[in-house]
């Protein structure tokens, strides 16, 4: 894919007039969908590269009961994908290319059943699911579209505060009115982890990951695995914009 014009300043790249993928203000984020096997991207078609190099093979949903204790992540594959991300950043690739690799790494390398990248809309009033990987990825993208409200939504709060958050009991979070409407019924995740993306003190988006398909509860090791890839995405915001 062609590189973006280098004359665009870093501040403009994440300004309210554009989202992190370069979609123009007012663009309908649902007007196009690009799918690369187990990774799909909903975005303005003109802002996204024509194709993803070496698209990952589809990964079958985990069986749960027959899954070996440590088979859910692949350390060697994690290192390989991180190296590929580093190479993308070294050649100033588009953010969208880096984000595709990060989401793929979280799914195939870190072993999360489902992964989603949400981005703040150009008017900075909402967050919306843009890039997803794994089983039931379209369910995630269709569900995650809410106003930013840190007072009653832990995703909004993480988005505004930064950092990462591991939630190991969604039922408790729902009872505390900390989750968006019908999260438990639609998403059906007993636990999940979320990590914010921020640039120059502005909220850009967040990564969401769970293991709802296999039913495996997410633990601190999963959070660390997620952080390896999220750190790459945060670095890309500084180097590729």
XYZ file of N, CA and C in Angstrom:
723
model
N 0.834 -1.204 0.000
C 0.000 0.000 0.000
C 0.865 1.249 0.000
N 0.334 2.301 -0.631
C 1.074 3.544 -0.643
C 1.131 4.134 0.734
N 2.244 4.797 1.049
C 2.361 5.454 2.341
C 1.504 6.708 2.343
N 1.052 7.116 3.531
C 0.311 8.348 3.666
C 1.254 9.517 3.457
N 0.692 10.656 3.056
C 1.515 11.833 2.815
C 2.254 12.221 4.069
N 3.537 12.484 3.952
C 4.361 12.777 5.123
C 4.156 14.191 5.620
N 3.428 15.014 4.867
C 3.222 16.390 5.293
C 2.207 16.510 6.402
N 1.417 15.454 6.638
C 0.424 15.495 7.708
C 1.118 15.465 9.053
N 0.804 16.375 9.920
C 1.445 16.425 11.230
C 0.874 15.375 12.142
N 1.620 15.040 13.205
C 1.144 14.043 14.162
C -0.152 14.505 14.812
N -0.243 15.764 15.149
C -1.445 16.249 15.819
C -2.644 16.118 14.909
N -2.483 16.386 13.595
C -3.598 16.293 12.669
C -4.062 14.859 12.506
N -3.123 13.901 12.588
C -3.468 12.506 12.330
C -4.451 11.959 13.348
N -4.431 12.457 14.585
C -5.357 11.991 15.617
C -6.241 13.156 16.068
N -6.488 14.078 15.201
C -7.312 15.238 15.537
C -8.778 14.863 15.452
N -9.694 15.693 16.009
C -11.111 15.380 15.939
C -11.631 15.250 14.512
N -10.918 15.785 13.515
C -11.404 15.708 12.143
C -11.083 14.376 11.488
N -10.208 13.558 12.094
C -9.866 12.248 11.552
C -9.737 11.262 12.699
N -10.088 9.993 12.403
C -9.814 8.994 13.416
C -8.431 8.406 13.166
N -8.052 7.411 13.971
C -6.683 6.903 13.915
C -6.345 6.212 12.609
N -7.362 5.928 11.790
C -7.108 5.254 10.519
C -7.211 6.209 9.350
N -7.387 7.492 9.647
C -7.411 8.462 8.584
C -8.757 8.656 7.939
N -9.841 8.133 8.531
C -11.153 8.322 7.943
C -11.568 9.773 8.070
N -12.078 10.394 7.002
C -12.458 11.798 7.069
C -13.641 12.022 7.977
N -13.729 13.228 8.521
C -14.815 13.575 9.427
C -16.139 13.404 8.710
N -17.082 12.771 9.438
C -18.397 12.568 8.882
C -18.536 11.295 8.089
N -17.443 10.549 7.890
C -17.516 9.316 7.119
C -18.291 8.270 7.894
N -19.088 7.486 7.196
C -19.866 6.412 7.814
C -18.977 5.199 7.989
N -18.664 4.867 9.242
C -17.720 3.782 9.501
C -18.279 2.428 9.124
N -19.585 2.341 8.858
C -20.163 1.044 8.531
C -20.336 0.851 7.034
N -19.801 1.777 6.215
C -20.084 1.717 4.795
C -19.216 0.727 4.054
N -18.266 0.112 4.688
C -17.425 -0.864 4.010
C -16.895 -1.859 5.018
N -16.591 -3.057 4.543
C -16.022 -4.080 5.426
C -14.971 -4.842 4.662
N -13.768 -4.861 5.197
C -12.668 -5.600 4.593
C -12.373 -6.790 5.468
N -12.350 -7.983 4.899
C -12.110 -9.189 5.676
C -10.884 -9.918 5.165
N -9.983 -10.279 6.090
C -8.825 -11.094 5.748
C -8.896 -12.368 6.568
N -9.674 -13.333 6.062
C -9.914 -14.594 6.757
C -10.445 -14.337 8.163
N -9.623 -14.494 9.216
C -10.161 -14.359 10.565
C -10.024 -12.935 11.097
N -9.649 -11.988 10.243
C -9.544 -10.602 10.663
C -10.395 -9.758 9.736
N -11.306 -8.987 10.278
C -12.141 -8.129 9.446
C -12.079 -6.706 9.946
N -12.132 -5.762 9.012
C -11.974 -4.361 9.340
C -13.142 -3.584 8.773
N -13.885 -2.891 9.613
C -14.957 -2.037 9.148
C -14.448 -0.610 9.150
N -14.372 -0.005 7.986
C -13.784 1.315 7.891
C -14.180 1.962 6.592
N -13.848 3.217 6.429
C -13.998 3.874 5.151
C -13.040 3.202 4.176
N -13.552 2.695 3.077
C -12.767 1.842 2.195
C -11.513 2.542 1.675
N -11.610 3.825 1.379
C -10.480 4.543 0.803
C -9.339 4.712 1.791
N -9.635 4.614 3.095
C -8.612 4.848 4.116
C -7.831 3.597 4.467
N -8.277 2.454 3.951
C -7.665 1.192 4.362
C -6.858 0.610 3.216
N -5.738 -0.055 3.497
C -4.942 -0.648 2.419
C -5.745 -1.679 1.635
N -5.387 -1.865 0.372
C -6.143 -2.746 -0.510
C -6.155 -4.188 -0.026
N -5.079 -4.629 0.612
C -5.049 -5.987 1.119
C -4.032 -6.073 2.251
N -4.114 -7.159 3.000
C -3.182 -7.403 4.093
C -2.215 -8.479 3.640
N -0.911 -8.215 3.751
C 0.082 -9.195 3.333
C 0.028 -10.430 4.215
N 0.151 -11.599 3.591
C 0.170 -12.878 4.307
C -0.971 -12.989 5.307
N -2.230 -12.949 4.851
C -3.362 -13.013 5.780
C -3.353 -14.300 6.566
N -3.691 -14.238 7.870
C -3.678 -15.435 8.707
C -4.758 -16.418 8.311
N -4.510 -17.687 8.531
C -5.520 -18.695 8.276
C -6.588 -18.633 9.350
N -7.807 -19.022 8.963
C -8.888 -19.035 9.930
C -8.572 -20.017 11.043
N -8.907 -19.619 12.268
C -8.644 -20.457 13.430
C -9.971 -20.984 13.943
N -10.087 -22.293 14.055
C -11.330 -22.893 14.524
C -11.547 -22.556 15.990
N -12.824 -22.390 16.428
C -13.103 -22.127 17.843
C -12.516 -23.215 18.722
N -12.038 -22.828 19.880
C -11.447 -23.794 20.804
C -12.521 -24.700 21.383
N -12.140 -25.913 21.701
C -13.119 -26.883 22.185
C -13.363 -26.781 23.678
N -12.465 -26.135 24.419
C -12.673 -25.965 25.844
C -12.217 -27.165 26.644
N -13.042 -28.189 26.718
C -12.762 -29.330 27.585
C -11.498 -30.082 27.171
N -11.230 -30.160 25.873
C -10.078 -30.918 25.402
C -8.837 -30.056 25.209
N -8.912 -28.788 25.599
C -7.799 -27.874 25.376
C -6.723 -28.060 26.440
N -5.454 -28.343 26.065
C -4.381 -28.473 27.054
C -4.206 -27.189 27.850
N -3.681 -27.288 29.049
C -3.638 -26.165 29.979
C -2.928 -24.952 29.412
N -1.785 -25.126 28.719
C -1.014 -23.983 28.254
C -1.035 -23.829 26.733
N -1.977 -24.510 26.058
C -1.994 -24.483 24.601
C -2.673 -23.241 24.048
N -3.193 -22.382 24.924
C -3.948 -21.246 24.423
C -3.068 -20.127 23.903
N -1.764 -20.128 24.206
C -0.908 -19.113 23.612
C 0.343 -19.751 23.035
N 0.966 -19.048 22.112
C 2.110 -19.565 21.378
C 3.224 -18.526 21.452
N 4.187 -18.752 22.338
C 5.247 -17.772 22.576
C 6.085 -17.529 21.320
N 6.360 -18.575 20.564
C 7.165 -18.415 19.353
C 6.436 -17.578 18.319
N 5.136 -17.836 18.177
C 4.347 -17.043 17.224
C 4.230 -15.599 17.684
N 4.123 -15.383 18.991
C 4.098 -14.016 19.514
C 5.340 -13.248 19.079
N 6.512 -13.850 19.261
C 7.763 -13.197 18.889
C 7.824 -12.925 17.385
N 7.338 -13.876 16.600
C 7.348 -13.707 15.145
C 6.483 -12.525 14.727
N 5.279 -12.436 15.289
C 4.371 -11.360 14.905
C 4.874 -10.019 15.426
N 5.461 -9.989 16.622
C 6.036 -8.747 17.132
C 7.168 -8.272 16.225
N 7.963 -9.210 15.726
C 9.021 -8.838 14.785
C 8.426 -8.247 13.505
N 7.334 -8.832 13.025
C 6.679 -8.306 11.828
C 6.126 -6.904 12.080
N 5.601 -6.682 13.273
C 5.098 -5.349 13.626
C 6.245 -4.349 13.657
N 7.366 -4.757 14.253
C 8.538 -3.885 14.312
C 9.000 -3.499 12.915
N 8.984 -4.460 11.995
C 9.394 -4.180 10.626
C 8.425 -3.212 9.944
N 7.146 -3.345 10.219
C 6.167 -2.417 9.658
C 6.427 -0.993 10.140
N 6.697 -0.854 11.437
C 6.952 0.476 11.986
C 8.249 1.061 11.440
N 9.243 0.202 11.206
C 10.528 0.675 10.697
C 10.390 1.283 9.309
N 9.427 0.805 8.532
C 9.222 1.358 7.191
C 8.042 2.334 7.145
N 7.637 2.808 8.338
C 6.564 3.810 8.450
C 5.288 3.361 7.756
N 4.882 2.134 8.020
C 3.642 1.608 7.448
C 2.440 2.353 8.019
N 1.320 2.156 7.374
C 0.083 2.775 7.866
C -0.306 2.186 9.217
N -0.948 3.010 10.022
C -1.428 2.523 11.318
C -2.357 1.329 11.153
N -3.190 1.376 10.135
C -4.138 0.284 9.936
C -3.423 -1.043 9.736
N -2.288 -1.044 9.035
C -1.521 -2.272 8.831
C -0.973 -2.794 10.162
N -0.465 -1.885 10.979
C 0.071 -2.277 12.281
C -1.049 -2.827 13.168
N -2.189 -2.157 13.177
C -3.294 -2.592 14.024
C -3.811 -3.973 13.608
N -3.828 -4.258 12.307
C -4.227 -5.589 11.841
C -3.290 -6.643 12.421
N -1.995 -6.370 12.381
C -1.012 -7.312 12.925
C -1.164 -7.471 14.431
N -1.421 -6.378 15.141
C -1.587 -6.441 16.590
C -2.785 -7.303 16.957
N -3.904 -7.081 16.287
C -5.099 -7.869 16.580
C -4.883 -9.340 16.232
N -4.216 -9.589 15.122
C -3.886 -10.965 14.752
C -2.978 -11.606 15.801
N -2.003 -10.846 16.293
C -1.102 -11.366 17.317
C -1.824 -11.697 18.611
N -2.759 -10.849 18.991
C -3.534 -11.111 20.206
C -4.382 -12.369 20.057
N -4.897 -12.579 18.866
C -5.752 -13.753 18.642
C -4.933 -15.033 18.486
N -4.001 -15.058 17.550
C -3.267 -16.291 17.259
C -2.081 -16.503 18.192
N -1.383 -15.421 18.554
C -0.199 -15.557 19.393
C -0.524 -15.622 20.874
N -1.294 -14.632 21.357
C -1.640 -14.599 22.779
C -2.767 -15.558 23.117
N -3.506 -16.028 22.117
C -4.480 -17.087 22.338
C -5.843 -16.648 22.821
N -6.205 -15.383 22.607
C -7.565 -14.957 22.962
C -8.541 -15.452 21.898
N -9.708 -15.911 22.349
C -10.716 -16.395 21.407
C -11.204 -15.278 20.494
N -11.431 -14.101 21.082
C -11.975 -12.971 20.322
C -11.211 -11.708 20.707
N -10.932 -10.900 19.711
C -10.204 -9.648 19.929
C -10.897 -8.546 19.137
N -10.972 -7.369 19.719
C -11.625 -6.233 19.064
C -10.838 -4.967 19.321
N -10.695 -4.153 18.280
C -10.171 -2.797 18.422
C -11.320 -1.832 18.220
N -11.575 -1.005 19.227
C -12.557 0.072 19.115
C -11.809 1.395 18.957
N -12.362 2.295 18.155
C -11.786 3.615 17.979
C -12.807 4.693 18.295
N -12.307 5.819 18.753
C -13.158 6.976 19.025
C -13.613 7.574 17.693
N -14.869 7.954 17.616
C -15.395 8.550 16.389
C -14.816 9.950 16.184
N -14.853 10.469 14.950
C -14.275 11.785 14.678
C -14.811 12.910 15.561
N -16.094 12.834 15.972
C -16.641 13.883 16.834
C -16.298 13.661 18.307
N -15.586 12.548 18.604
C -15.098 12.221 19.946
C -16.227 12.007 20.960
N -17.390 11.649 20.477
C -18.522 11.413 21.368
C -18.790 9.932 21.616
N -18.306 9.074 20.728
C -18.614 7.649 20.814
C -17.369 6.816 20.557
N -17.445 5.541 20.935
C -16.450 4.567 20.487
C -17.185 3.489 19.695
N -16.505 2.932 18.695
C -17.154 1.965 17.810
C -16.163 0.868 17.447
N -16.652 -0.375 17.351
C -15.817 -1.495 16.960
C -15.390 -1.381 15.509
N -14.078 -1.499 15.265
C -13.571 -1.315 13.911
C -12.850 -2.532 13.363
N -12.066 -3.204 14.190
C -11.260 -4.331 13.718
C -11.425 -5.491 14.690
N -11.752 -6.678 14.173
C -12.016 -7.819 15.049
C -11.403 -9.081 14.484
N -11.056 -10.015 15.380
C -10.500 -11.300 14.975
C -11.073 -12.389 15.852
N -11.165 -13.597 15.292
C -11.634 -14.733 16.056
C -13.086 -15.065 15.781
N -13.592 -16.032 16.521
C -14.975 -16.468 16.370
C -15.931 -15.354 16.776
N -17.066 -15.288 16.093
C -18.131 -14.332 16.429
C -17.646 -12.887 16.387
N -16.657 -12.614 15.518
C -16.093 -11.268 15.471
C -17.117 -10.228 15.036
N -18.056 -10.618 14.169
C -19.052 -9.649 13.722
C -19.987 -9.259 14.863
N -20.231 -10.179 15.787
C -21.058 -9.857 16.961
C -20.392 -8.748 17.770
N -19.075 -8.862 17.955
C -18.350 -7.834 18.708
C -18.450 -6.482 18.016
N -18.179 -6.456 16.716
C -18.167 -5.183 16.004
C -19.546 -4.518 16.015
N -20.582 -5.331 15.882
C -21.931 -4.767 15.860
C -22.372 -4.276 17.234
N -21.886 -4.951 18.292
C -22.316 -4.556 19.639
C -21.608 -3.303 20.127
N -20.301 -3.227 19.937
C -19.522 -2.144 20.534
C -19.692 -0.845 19.754
N -20.696 -0.093 20.114
C -20.938 1.235 19.554
C -21.748 2.011 20.588
N -21.036 2.788 21.428
C -21.688 3.453 22.549
C -21.139 4.859 22.754
N -21.945 5.721 23.368
C -21.426 7.045 23.751
C -20.332 6.890 24.805
N -19.370 7.773 24.782
C -18.306 7.771 25.791
C -18.862 8.386 27.070
N -18.946 7.566 28.121
C -19.528 8.002 29.390
C -18.774 7.333 30.539
N -17.678 7.929 30.993
C -16.853 7.312 32.049
C -17.590 7.073 33.357
N -18.690 7.760 33.587
C -19.403 7.621 34.856
C -20.182 6.314 34.958
N -20.501 5.683 33.809
C -21.324 4.485 33.870
C -20.859 3.381 32.922
N -19.630 3.491 32.437
C -19.144 2.537 31.437
C -17.639 2.366 31.637
N -17.214 1.182 32.081
C -15.789 0.980 32.375
C -14.915 1.030 31.122
N -15.500 0.759 29.942
C -14.730 0.908 28.708
C -14.411 2.386 28.463
N -15.394 3.241 28.669
C -15.171 4.681 28.539
C -14.175 5.179 29.573
N -14.275 4.657 30.773
C -13.369 5.093 31.840
C -11.931 4.689 31.529
N -11.743 3.441 31.059
C -10.406 2.994 30.678
C -9.888 3.810 29.508
N -10.763 4.114 28.578
C -10.404 4.933 27.423
C -9.891 6.300 27.860
N -10.555 6.897 28.814
C -10.178 8.240 29.279
C -8.985 8.222 30.228
N -8.899 7.195 31.084
C -7.844 7.150 32.092
C -6.539 6.552 31.561
N -6.647 5.704 30.536
C -5.478 4.999 30.034
C -5.222 3.735 30.825
N -4.191 2.975 30.416
C -3.833 1.759 31.126
C -4.626 0.547 30.666
N -4.588 -0.493 31.499
C -5.259 -1.750 31.191
C -6.153 -2.148 32.358
N -7.152 -2.966 32.059
C -8.074 -3.417 33.091
C -8.457 -4.869 32.820
N -8.246 -5.719 33.826
C -8.666 -7.119 33.765
C -9.926 -7.279 34.603
N -10.998 -7.722 33.982
C -12.264 -7.969 34.680
C -12.484 -9.476 34.693
N -12.431 -10.073 35.882
C -12.552 -11.530 35.967
C -13.934 -11.999 36.394
N -14.880 -11.079 36.519
C -16.255 -11.465 36.823
C -17.198 -10.416 36.238
N -17.683 -10.680 35.041
C -18.546 -9.690 34.390
C -19.899 -9.553 35.080
N -20.335 -10.601 35.767
C -21.618 -10.519 36.465
C -21.563 -9.442 37.548
N -20.449 -9.403 38.291
C -20.294 -8.372 39.314
C -20.227 -6.985 38.690
N -19.509 -6.868 37.600
C -19.400 -5.572 36.929
C -20.750 -5.110 36.415
N -21.557 -6.039 35.909
C -22.884 -5.690 35.407
C -23.793 -5.240 36.538
N -23.690 -5.929 37.691
C -24.518 -5.530 38.838
C -24.131 -4.149 39.339
N -22.884 -3.785 39.150
C -22.438 -2.461 39.563
C -22.670 -1.399 38.511
N -23.432 -1.749 37.474
C -23.748 -0.817 36.379
C -22.481 -0.228 35.752
N -21.466 -1.077 35.586
C -20.204 -0.636 35.009
C -20.028 -1.062 33.558
N -21.002 -1.816 33.023
C -20.907 -2.308 31.654
C -22.031 -1.719 30.802
N -21.807 -1.594 29.500
C -22.871 -1.101 28.614
C -24.086 -2.020 28.642
N -25.185 -1.523 28.148
C -26.444 -2.265 28.155
C -26.321 -3.611 27.444
N -26.833 -4.661 28.095
C -26.925 -6.014 27.554
C -25.566 -6.636 27.207
N -24.513 -6.183 27.861
C -23.191 -6.761 27.592
C -23.165 -8.252 27.901
N -23.653 -8.639 29.072
C -23.610 -10.040 29.493
C -24.442 -10.906 28.549
N -25.623 -10.422 28.155
C -26.505 -11.212 27.302
C -25.952 -11.374 25.888
N -25.361 -10.322 25.346
C -24.912 -10.356 23.947
C -23.505 -10.909 23.818
N -22.571 -10.431 24.641
C -21.168 -10.809 24.503
C -20.871 -12.149 25.171
N -21.562 -12.436 26.276
C -21.464 -13.749 26.934
C -20.034 -14.097 27.374
N -19.322 -13.112 27.866
C -17.959 -13.343 28.362
C -17.956 -13.280 29.886
N -17.400 -14.305 30.529
C -17.305 -14.309 31.990
C -16.171 -13.416 32.485
N -15.159 -13.221 31.639
C -14.039 -12.349 31.981
C -13.489 -11.745 30.692
N -12.765 -10.648 30.822
C -12.165 -10.013 29.656
C -11.077 -9.055 30.114
N -10.300 -8.579 29.166
C -9.272 -7.590 29.445
C -9.400 -6.477 28.415
N -9.180 -5.255 28.849
C -9.283 -4.092 27.973
C -8.054 -3.216 28.194
N -7.537 -2.621 27.115
C -6.345 -1.770 27.194
C -6.547 -0.545 26.320
N -6.261 0.611 26.886
C -6.516 1.871 26.190
C -5.411 2.225 25.210
N -5.799 2.949 24.164
C -4.869 3.580 23.236
C -5.056 5.084 23.361
N -3.980 5.783 23.688
C -4.034 7.235 23.815
C -2.839 7.849 23.082
N -3.037 9.062 22.581
C -1.967 9.750 21.854
C -2.023 11.230 22.213
N -0.905 11.758 22.698
C -0.821 13.160 23.107
C -1.979 13.535 24.035
N -2.201 12.662 25.031
C -3.213 12.862 26.073
C -4.640 12.847 25.539
N -4.829 12.320 24.348
C -6.169 12.186 23.788
C -6.516 10.713 23.629
N -7.774 10.398 23.914
C -8.247 9.027 23.736
C -8.339 8.710 22.249
N -7.775 7.569 21.856
C -7.828 7.114 20.469
C -8.743 5.895 20.345
N -8.646 4.963 21.280
C -9.457 3.761 21.233
C -9.016 2.780 22.293
N -9.447 1.531 22.162
C -9.028 0.496 23.114
C -9.118 -0.880 22.464
N -8.316 -1.796 22.996
C -8.376 -3.197 22.606
C -9.193 -3.960 23.649
N -10.052 -4.837 23.168
C -10.851 -5.723 24.018
C -10.519 -7.158 23.633
N -10.367 -8.039 24.626
C -10.089 -9.450 24.337
C -10.764 -10.333 25.377
N -11.292 -11.474 24.922
C -11.894 -12.423 25.856
C -11.669 -13.850 25.363
N -12.123 -14.803 26.171
C -12.065 -16.220 25.813
C -13.441 -16.844 26.016
N -14.455 -16.145 25.540
C -15.831 -16.581 25.759
C -16.171 -17.854 25.002
N -15.507 -18.124 23.895
C -15.820 -19.321 23.103
C -15.363 -20.578 23.827
N -14.137 -20.563 24.338
C -13.610 -21.732 25.051
C -14.077 -21.788 26.500
N -14.521 -20.656 27.029
C -14.946 -20.611 28.423
C -13.811 -20.486 29.411
N -12.598 -20.269 28.909
C -11.438 -20.144 29.800
C -11.415 -18.758 30.445
N -11.237 -18.718 31.769
C -11.154 -17.447 32.467
C -9.797 -16.791 32.197
N -9.814 -15.501 31.979
C -8.592 -14.751 31.692
C -7.879 -14.436 32.999
N -6.543 -14.572 32.991
C -5.777 -14.326 34.205
C -4.686 -13.288 33.958
N -3.836 -13.105 34.959
C -2.790 -12.081 34.875
C -1.788 -12.382 33.761
N -1.522 -13.655 33.503
C -0.608 -14.014 32.405
C -1.177 -13.558 31.067
N -2.478 -13.682 30.898
C -3.126 -13.207 29.676
C -2.978 -11.693 29.538
N -3.127 -10.992 30.661
C -2.988 -9.531 30.625
C -1.581 -9.149 30.179
N -0.574 -9.871 30.661
C 0.802 -9.579 30.260
C 1.019 -9.863 28.777
N 0.443 -10.960 28.290
C 0.555 -11.274 26.868
C -0.103 -10.201 26.015
N -1.263 -9.740 26.452
C -1.940 -8.666 25.732
C -1.094 -7.404 25.706
N -0.468 -7.098 26.839
C 0.296 -5.854 26.948
C 1.474 -5.830 25.983
N 2.057 -6.992 25.682
C 3.162 -7.029 24.722
C 2.748 -6.443 23.379
N 1.555 -6.798 22.929
C 1.081 -6.332 21.627
C 0.517 -4.911 21.703
N -0.161 -4.604 22.780
C -0.708 -3.250 22.927
C 0.417 -2.225 22.983
N 1.519 -2.583 23.615
C 2.680 -1.688 23.666
C 3.163 -1.367 22.248
N 3.127 -2.359 21.362
C 3.514 -2.125 19.967
C 2.552 -1.157 19.290
N 1.267 -1.301 19.562
C 0.280 -0.394 18.973
C 0.478 1.032 19.487
N 0.773 1.159 20.772
C 1.003 2.496 21.336
C 2.245 3.138 20.741
N 3.271 2.330 20.517
C 4.472 2.846 19.883
C 4.195 3.280 18.442
N 3.369 2.518 17.753
C 3.023 2.840 16.364
C 2.315 4.182 16.255
N 1.522 4.531 17.270
C 0.855 5.838 17.245
C 1.848 6.974 17.190
N 3.026 6.766 17.784
C 4.065 7.815 17.777
C 4.910 7.771 16.508
N 5.088 6.567 15.940
C 6.021 6.425 14.833
C 5.360 6.434 13.444
N 4.093 6.065 13.387
C 3.441 5.889 12.077
C 2.360 6.911 11.793
N 2.321 8.012 12.543
C 1.319 9.052 12.296
C 1.981 10.356 11.943
